[in-house]
Tab-separated table of C-alpha atoms in Angstrom:
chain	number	residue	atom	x	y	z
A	1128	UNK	CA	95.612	98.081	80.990
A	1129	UNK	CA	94.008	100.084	78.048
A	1130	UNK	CA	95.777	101.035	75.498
A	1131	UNK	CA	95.659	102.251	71.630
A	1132	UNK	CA	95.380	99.408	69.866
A	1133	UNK	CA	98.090	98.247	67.658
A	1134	UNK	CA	97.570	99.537	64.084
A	1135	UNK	CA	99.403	96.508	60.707
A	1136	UNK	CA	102.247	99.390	60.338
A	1137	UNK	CA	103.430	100.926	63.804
A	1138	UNK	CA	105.017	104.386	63.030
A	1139	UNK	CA	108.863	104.391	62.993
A	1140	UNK	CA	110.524	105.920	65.823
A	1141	UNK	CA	114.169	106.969	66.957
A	1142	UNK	CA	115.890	107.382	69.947
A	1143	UNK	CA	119.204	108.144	70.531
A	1144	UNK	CA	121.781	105.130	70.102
A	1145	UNK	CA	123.095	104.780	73.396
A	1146	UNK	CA	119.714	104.436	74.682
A	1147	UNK	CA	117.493	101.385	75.030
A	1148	UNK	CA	114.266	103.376	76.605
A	1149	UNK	CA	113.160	106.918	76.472
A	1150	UNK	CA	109.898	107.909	78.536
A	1151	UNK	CA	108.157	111.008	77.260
A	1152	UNK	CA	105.230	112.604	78.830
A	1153	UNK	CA	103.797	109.273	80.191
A	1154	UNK	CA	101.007	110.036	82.008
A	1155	UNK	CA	98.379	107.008	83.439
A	1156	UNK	CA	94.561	106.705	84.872
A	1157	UNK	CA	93.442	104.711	86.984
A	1158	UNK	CA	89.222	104.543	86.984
A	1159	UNK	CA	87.194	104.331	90.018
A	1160	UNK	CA	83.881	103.711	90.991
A	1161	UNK	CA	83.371	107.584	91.382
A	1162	UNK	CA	86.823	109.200	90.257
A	1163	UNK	CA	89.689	109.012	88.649
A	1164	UNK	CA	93.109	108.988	90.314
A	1165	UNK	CA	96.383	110.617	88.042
A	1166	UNK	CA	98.600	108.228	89.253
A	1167	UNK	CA	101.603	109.279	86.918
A	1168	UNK	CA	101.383	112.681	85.146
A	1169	UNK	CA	103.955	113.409	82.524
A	1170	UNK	CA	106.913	111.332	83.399
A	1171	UNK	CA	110.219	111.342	81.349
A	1172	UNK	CA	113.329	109.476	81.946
A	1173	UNK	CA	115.781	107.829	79.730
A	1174	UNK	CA	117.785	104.675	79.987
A	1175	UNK	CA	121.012	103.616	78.612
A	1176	UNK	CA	122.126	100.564	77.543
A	1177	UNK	CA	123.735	98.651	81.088
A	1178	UNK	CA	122.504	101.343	83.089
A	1179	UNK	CA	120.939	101.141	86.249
A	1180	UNK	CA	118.340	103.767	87.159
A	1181	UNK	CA	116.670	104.200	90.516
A	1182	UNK	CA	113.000	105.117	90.945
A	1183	UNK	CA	112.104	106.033	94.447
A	1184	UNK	CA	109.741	107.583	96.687
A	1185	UNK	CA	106.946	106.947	99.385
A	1186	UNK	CA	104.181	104.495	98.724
A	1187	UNK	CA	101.925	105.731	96.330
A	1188	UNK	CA	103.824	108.319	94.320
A	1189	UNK	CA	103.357	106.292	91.314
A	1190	UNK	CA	106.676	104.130	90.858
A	1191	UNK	CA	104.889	100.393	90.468
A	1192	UNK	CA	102.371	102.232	87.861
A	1193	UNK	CA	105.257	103.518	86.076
A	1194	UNK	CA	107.013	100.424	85.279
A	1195	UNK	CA	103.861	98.246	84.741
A	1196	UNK	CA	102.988	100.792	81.847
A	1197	UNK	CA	105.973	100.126	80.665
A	1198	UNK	CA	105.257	96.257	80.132
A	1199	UNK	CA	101.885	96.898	79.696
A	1200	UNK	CA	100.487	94.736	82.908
A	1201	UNK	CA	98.236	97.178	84.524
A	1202	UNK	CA	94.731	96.725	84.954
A	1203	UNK	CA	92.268	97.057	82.645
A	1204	UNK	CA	90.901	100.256	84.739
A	1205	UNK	CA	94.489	102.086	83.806
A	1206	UNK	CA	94.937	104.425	80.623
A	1207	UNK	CA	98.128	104.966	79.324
A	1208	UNK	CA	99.231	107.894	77.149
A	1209	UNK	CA	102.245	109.656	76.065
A	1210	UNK	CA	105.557	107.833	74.730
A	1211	UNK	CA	107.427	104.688	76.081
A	1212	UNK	CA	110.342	103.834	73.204
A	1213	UNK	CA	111.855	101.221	73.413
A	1214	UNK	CA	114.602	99.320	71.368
A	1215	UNK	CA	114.003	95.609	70.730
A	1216	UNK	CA	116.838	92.948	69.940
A	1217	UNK	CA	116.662	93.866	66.714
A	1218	UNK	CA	116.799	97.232	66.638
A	1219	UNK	CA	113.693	98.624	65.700
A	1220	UNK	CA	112.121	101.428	67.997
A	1221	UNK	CA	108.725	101.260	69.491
A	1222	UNK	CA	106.223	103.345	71.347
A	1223	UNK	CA	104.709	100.957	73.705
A	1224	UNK	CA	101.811	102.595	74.774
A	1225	UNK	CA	100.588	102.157	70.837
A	1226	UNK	CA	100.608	98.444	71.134
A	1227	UNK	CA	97.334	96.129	72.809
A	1228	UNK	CA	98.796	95.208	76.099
A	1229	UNK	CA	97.727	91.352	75.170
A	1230	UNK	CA	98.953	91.557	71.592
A	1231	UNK	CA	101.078	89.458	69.951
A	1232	UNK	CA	104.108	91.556	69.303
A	1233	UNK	CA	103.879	92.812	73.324
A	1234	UNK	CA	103.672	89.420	74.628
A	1235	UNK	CA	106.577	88.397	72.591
A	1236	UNK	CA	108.936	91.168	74.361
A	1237	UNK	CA	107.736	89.974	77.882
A	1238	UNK	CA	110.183	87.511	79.251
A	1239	UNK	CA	112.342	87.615	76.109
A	1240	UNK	CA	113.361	91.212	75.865
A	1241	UNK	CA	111.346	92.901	78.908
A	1242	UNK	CA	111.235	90.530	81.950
A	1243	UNK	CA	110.146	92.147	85.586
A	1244	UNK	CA	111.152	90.574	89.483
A	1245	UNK	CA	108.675	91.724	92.026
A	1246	UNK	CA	108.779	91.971	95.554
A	1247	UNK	CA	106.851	88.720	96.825
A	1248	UNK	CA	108.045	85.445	94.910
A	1249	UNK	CA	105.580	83.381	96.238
A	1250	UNK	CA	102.916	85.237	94.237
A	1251	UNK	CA	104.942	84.594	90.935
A	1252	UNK	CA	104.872	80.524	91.016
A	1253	UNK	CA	102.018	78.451	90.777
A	1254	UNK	CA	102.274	76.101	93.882
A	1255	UNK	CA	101.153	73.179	91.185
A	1256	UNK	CA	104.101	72.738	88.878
A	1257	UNK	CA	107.604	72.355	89.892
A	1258	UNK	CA	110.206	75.305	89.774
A	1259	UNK	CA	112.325	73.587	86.955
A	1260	UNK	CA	109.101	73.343	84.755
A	1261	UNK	CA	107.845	76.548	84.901
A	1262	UNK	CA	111.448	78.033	83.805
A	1263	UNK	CA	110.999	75.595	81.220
A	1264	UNK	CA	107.774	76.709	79.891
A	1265	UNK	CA	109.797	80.832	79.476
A	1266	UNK	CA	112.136	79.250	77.226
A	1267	UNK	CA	109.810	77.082	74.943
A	1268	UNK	CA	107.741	79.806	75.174
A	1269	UNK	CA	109.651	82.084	73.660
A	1270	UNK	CA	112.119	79.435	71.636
A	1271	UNK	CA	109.929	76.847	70.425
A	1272	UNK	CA	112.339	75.363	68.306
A	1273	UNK	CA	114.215	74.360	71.975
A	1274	UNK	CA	113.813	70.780	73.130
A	1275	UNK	CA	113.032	70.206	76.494
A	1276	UNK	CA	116.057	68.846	76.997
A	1277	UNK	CA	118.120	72.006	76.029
A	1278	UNK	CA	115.783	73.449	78.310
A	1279	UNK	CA	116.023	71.661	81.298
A	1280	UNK	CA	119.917	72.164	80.857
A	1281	UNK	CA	119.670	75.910	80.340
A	1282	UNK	CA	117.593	75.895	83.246
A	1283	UNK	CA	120.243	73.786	85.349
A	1284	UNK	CA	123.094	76.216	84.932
A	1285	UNK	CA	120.604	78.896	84.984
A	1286	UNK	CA	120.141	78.121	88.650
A	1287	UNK	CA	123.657	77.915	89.183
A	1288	UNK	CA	124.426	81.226	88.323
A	1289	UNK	CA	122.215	82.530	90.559
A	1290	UNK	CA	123.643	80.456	93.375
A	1291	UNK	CA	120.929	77.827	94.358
A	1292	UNK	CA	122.663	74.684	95.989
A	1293	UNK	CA	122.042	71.156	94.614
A	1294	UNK	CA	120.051	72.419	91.587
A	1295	UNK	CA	119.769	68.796	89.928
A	1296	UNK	CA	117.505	68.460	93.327
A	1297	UNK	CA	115.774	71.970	93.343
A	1298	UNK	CA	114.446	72.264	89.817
A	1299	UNK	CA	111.992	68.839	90.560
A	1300	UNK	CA	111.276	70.721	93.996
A	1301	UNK	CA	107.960	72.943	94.636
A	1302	UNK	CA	107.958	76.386	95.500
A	1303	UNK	CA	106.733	75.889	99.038
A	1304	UNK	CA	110.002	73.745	99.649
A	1305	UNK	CA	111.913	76.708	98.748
A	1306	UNK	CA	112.986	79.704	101.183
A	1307	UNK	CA	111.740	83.330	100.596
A	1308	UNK	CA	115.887	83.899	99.727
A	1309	UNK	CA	115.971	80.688	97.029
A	1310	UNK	CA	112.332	81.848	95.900
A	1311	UNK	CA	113.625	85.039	94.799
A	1312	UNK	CA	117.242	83.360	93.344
A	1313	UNK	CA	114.370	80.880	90.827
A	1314	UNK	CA	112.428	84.121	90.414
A	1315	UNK	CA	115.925	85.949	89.013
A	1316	UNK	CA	116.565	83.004	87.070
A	1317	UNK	CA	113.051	82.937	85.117
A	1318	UNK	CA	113.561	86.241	84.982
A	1319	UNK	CA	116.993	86.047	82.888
A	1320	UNK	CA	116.628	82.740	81.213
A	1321	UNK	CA	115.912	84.113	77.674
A	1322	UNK	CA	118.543	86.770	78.236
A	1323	UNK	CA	116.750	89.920	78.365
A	1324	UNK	CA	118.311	93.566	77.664
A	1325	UNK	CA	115.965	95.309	79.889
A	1326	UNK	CA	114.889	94.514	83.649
A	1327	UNK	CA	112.504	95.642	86.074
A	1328	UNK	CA	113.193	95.338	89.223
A	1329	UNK	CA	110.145	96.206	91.684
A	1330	UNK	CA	111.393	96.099	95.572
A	1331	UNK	CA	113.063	92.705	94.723
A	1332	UNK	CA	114.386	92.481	98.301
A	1333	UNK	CA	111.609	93.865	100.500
A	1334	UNK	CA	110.352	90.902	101.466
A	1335	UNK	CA	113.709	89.537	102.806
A	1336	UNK	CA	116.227	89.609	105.468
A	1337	UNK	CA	119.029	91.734	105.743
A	1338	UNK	CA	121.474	89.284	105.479
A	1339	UNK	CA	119.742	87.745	102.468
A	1340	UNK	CA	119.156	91.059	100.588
A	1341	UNK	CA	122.815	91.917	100.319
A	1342	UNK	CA	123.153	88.200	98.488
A	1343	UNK	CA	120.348	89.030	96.265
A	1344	UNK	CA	121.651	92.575	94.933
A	1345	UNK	CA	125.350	91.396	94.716
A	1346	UNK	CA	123.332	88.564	92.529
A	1347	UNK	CA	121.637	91.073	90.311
A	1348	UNK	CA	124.886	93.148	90.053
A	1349	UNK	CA	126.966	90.468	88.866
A	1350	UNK	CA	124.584	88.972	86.648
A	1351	UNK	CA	123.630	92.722	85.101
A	1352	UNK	CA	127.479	92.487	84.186
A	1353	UNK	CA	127.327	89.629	82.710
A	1354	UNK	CA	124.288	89.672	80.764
A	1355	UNK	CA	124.804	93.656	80.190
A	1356	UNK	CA	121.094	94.444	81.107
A	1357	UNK	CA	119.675	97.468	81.895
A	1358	UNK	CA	117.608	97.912	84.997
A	1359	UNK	CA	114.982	99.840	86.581
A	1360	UNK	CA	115.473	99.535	89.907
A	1361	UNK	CA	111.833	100.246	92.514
A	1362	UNK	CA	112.842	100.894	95.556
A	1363	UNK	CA	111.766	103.228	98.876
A	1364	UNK	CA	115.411	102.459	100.527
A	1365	UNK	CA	117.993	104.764	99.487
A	1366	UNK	CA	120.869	102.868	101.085
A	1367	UNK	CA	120.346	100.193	98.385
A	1368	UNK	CA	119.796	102.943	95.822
A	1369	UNK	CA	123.186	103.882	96.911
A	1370	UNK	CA	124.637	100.694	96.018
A	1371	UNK	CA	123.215	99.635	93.048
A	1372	UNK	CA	122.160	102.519	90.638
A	1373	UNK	CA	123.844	104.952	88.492
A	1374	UNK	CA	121.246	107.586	87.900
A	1375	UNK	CA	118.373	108.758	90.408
A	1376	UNK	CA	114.930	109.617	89.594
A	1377	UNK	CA	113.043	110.996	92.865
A	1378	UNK	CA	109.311	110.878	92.378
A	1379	UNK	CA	106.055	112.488	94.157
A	1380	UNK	CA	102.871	111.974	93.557
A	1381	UNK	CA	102.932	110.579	89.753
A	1382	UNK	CA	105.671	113.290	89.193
A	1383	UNK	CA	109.413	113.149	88.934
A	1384	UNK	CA	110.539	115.697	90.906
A	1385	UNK	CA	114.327	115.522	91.099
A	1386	UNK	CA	116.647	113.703	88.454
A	1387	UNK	CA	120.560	113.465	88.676
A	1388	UNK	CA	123.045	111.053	88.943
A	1389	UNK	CA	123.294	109.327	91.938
A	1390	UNK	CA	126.442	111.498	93.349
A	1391	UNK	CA	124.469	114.627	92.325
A	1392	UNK	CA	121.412	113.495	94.289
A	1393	UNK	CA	123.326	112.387	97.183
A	1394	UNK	CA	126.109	115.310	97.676
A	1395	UNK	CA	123.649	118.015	96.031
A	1396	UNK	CA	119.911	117.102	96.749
A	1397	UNK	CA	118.131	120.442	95.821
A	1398	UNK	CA	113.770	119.122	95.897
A	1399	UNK	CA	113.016	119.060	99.385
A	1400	UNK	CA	111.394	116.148	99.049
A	1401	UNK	CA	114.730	114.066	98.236
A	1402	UNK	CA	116.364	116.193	101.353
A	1403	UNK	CA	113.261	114.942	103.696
A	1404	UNK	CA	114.458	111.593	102.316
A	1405	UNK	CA	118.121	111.721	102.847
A	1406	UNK	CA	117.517	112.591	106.442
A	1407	UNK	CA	115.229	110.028	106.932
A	1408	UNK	CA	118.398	107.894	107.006
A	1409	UNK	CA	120.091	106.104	110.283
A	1410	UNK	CA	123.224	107.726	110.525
A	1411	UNK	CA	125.965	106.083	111.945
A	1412	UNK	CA	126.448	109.352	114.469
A	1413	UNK	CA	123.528	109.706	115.395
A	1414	UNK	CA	123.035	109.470	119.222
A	1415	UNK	CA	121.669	107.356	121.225
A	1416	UNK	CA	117.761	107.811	122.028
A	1417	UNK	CA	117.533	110.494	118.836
A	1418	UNK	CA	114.644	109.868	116.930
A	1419	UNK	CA	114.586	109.517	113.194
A	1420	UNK	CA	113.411	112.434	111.136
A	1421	UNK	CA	110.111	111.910	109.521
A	1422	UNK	CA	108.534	113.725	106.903
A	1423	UNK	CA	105.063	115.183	108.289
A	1424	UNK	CA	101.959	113.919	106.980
A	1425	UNK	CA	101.143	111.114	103.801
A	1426	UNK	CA	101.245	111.579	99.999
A	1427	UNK	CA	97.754	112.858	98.949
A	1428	UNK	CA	94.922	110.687	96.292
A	1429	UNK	CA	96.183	111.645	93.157
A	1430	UNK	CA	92.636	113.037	92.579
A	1431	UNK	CA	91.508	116.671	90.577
A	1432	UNK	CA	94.849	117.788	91.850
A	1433	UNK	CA	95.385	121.652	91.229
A	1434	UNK	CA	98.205	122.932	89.095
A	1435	UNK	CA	101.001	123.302	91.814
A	1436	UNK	CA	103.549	121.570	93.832
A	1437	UNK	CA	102.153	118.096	94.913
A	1438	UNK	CA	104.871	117.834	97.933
A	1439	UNK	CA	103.891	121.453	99.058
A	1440	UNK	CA	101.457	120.575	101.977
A	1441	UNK	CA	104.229	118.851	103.270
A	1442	UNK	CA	107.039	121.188	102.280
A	1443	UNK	CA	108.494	122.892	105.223
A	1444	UNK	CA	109.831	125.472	102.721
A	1445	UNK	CA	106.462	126.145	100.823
A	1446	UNK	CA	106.426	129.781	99.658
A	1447	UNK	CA	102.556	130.627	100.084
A	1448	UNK	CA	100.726	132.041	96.182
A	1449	UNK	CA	103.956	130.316	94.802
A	1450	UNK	CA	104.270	126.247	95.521
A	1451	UNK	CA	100.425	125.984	96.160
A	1452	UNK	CA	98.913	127.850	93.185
A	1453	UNK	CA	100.943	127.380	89.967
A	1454	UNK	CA	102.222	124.720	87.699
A	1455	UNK	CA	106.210	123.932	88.654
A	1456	UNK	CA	108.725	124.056	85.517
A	1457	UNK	CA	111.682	121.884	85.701
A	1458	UNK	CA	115.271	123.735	86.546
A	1459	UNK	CA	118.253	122.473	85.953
A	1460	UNK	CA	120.609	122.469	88.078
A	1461	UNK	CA	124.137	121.239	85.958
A	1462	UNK	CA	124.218	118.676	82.978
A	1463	UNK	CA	121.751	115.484	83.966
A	1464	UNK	CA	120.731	117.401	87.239
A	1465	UNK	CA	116.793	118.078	87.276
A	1466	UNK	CA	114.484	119.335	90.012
A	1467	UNK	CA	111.131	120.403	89.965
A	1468	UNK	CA	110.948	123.236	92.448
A	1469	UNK	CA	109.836	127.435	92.411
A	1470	UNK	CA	112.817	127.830	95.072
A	1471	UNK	CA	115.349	127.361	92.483
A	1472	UNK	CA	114.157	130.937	91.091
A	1473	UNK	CA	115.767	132.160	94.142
A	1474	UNK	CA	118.607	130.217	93.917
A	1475	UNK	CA	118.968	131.118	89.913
């Protein structure tokens, strides 16, 4: 992913205390053969320290490209700009869109400070070293002073914690003799081996049964306790969002469209694009043979879009010269309750 390269003094930046990331007009390119698509344009959110904040929305409104930027792990066809602060360990604040994405001082935060669990485990192991050395290598990685002893022990109770059976067995195993379930378990445990403050959580359960995604966030839940991490939790399922977050952030087409906490956005959802969502939910009333509600049509390319509403071809509420011909200022609705929509005018 390109971005400014990192200058021998970074400018000093503050955020407030409480916070450990603060997202200001973060906006990101992707180049095509014969356009360019604005997958995120001019996203804020902020994170505390232990919070957990939801980022949801359909396939391709911009989530995954959101919190890659934020590690710096896009492609090289992606251009970040805008602000991504961040607090490190120590303390010091900075804007990671000014650092080179394979630099020294970002490579250092991945995996100590910054670590990320995606949604297919398989595709984060190589098939040709076992599970317990590859944890291994994230800790002498990052603590070369470790032995590989230490390490191998930190990586025993590591696996422990996040509840794989027989680990003096499993860490000399290969990930093909591992389930999708005790793939993602190693995955959470590479994750969190060098104790990082902030995680990124990218559909960690999508790829898993029921039974065994209901393990895997009371996992992450317990072990956010315990290491007092903050995540950013990916996610299109709102039931899980639900369960595991604190604050909401609804987003459409590279915008965040509604922001709240996540009683705000589920008693008062004002965008209509987090109402379409809502009732997209099974309800446990709902009668036999009645059909889900679906939203009508797809989210658009994010290409030479026109100042106005992204969601209103969609919107069964458009107002016509309004929602389709002007750029949408954010409302708000009460304290840490955003939405992006020309109907709240109406509702003042």
């Amino acid at each position: 992913m390109k971005m400014k390269k990192s200058k021998e003094v970074l400018k000093e930046y503050t955020i407030a205390p409480e916070n450990i990331l603060e997202v200001r007009g973060l906006k990101v390119d992707i180049k095509m053969d014969d356009h360019i698509l604005n997958a995120v344009r001019g996203v804020d959110f902020t994170m505390k320290k232990g919070q957990t904040l939801g980022l949801v929305g359909e396939s391709g409104c911009g989530k995954s490209v959101t919190s890659k930027a934020v590690l710096g792990i896009n492609p090289d066809n992606c251009t970040a700009c805008g602000e991504v602060l961040y607090r490190t360990k120590s303390g010091r604040v900075l804007n990671l869109v000014e650092l080179e994405h394979d630099g020294a001082l970002y490579r250092s935060l991945r995996g100590a400070e910054m670590a990320m669990i995606f949604q297919e485990p398989m595709t984060a192991f190589s098939p040709l070293y076992t599970i317990g050395n590859q944890l291994m290598e994230i800790i002498q990685l990052h603590e070369p002073d470790v032995s590989k002893q230490q390490a191998r022990a930190r990586v025993l109770e590591m696996l422990k914690k996040v509840g794989i059976a027989n680990p003096e067995k499993r860490i000399d195993q290969y990930p093909h003799e591992f389930s999708g379930g005790m793939l993602q378990r190693a995955l959470i445990a590479m994750m969190l081996c060098c104790s990082p403050d902030f995680l990124i959580a990218d559909e960690p359960t999508t790829a898993l049964d029921v039974t065994i995604q209901a393990q895997i966030l009371e996992l992450m839940r317990s072990l956010q306790k315990e290491f007092g991490m903050s995540i950013l939790f990916i996610t299109h399922d709102l039931g899980t969002v639900a369960n595991m977050c604190d604050h909401v952030a609804v987003m459409y087409l590279g915008q965040i469209v509604e922001y709240g906490t996540v009683h705000q956005i589920f008693h008062n959802p004002r965008h209509p694009y987090t109402r379409g969502l809502l009732r997209s939910l099974p309800r446990m009333d709902q009668d036999r043979g009645e059909k889900l509600y679906v939203i009508d049509g797809v989210v658009p390319l994010p290409v030479k879009l026109p100042p106005s509403c992204g969601f209103h071809e969609r919107c069964e509420q458009c107002i016509d010269g309004k929602c389709n011909r002007q750029d949408i200022q954010e409302y708000i609705i009460e304290p840490g309750h955003m939405v992006r929509c020309v109907r709240m005018e109406e509702e003042g």
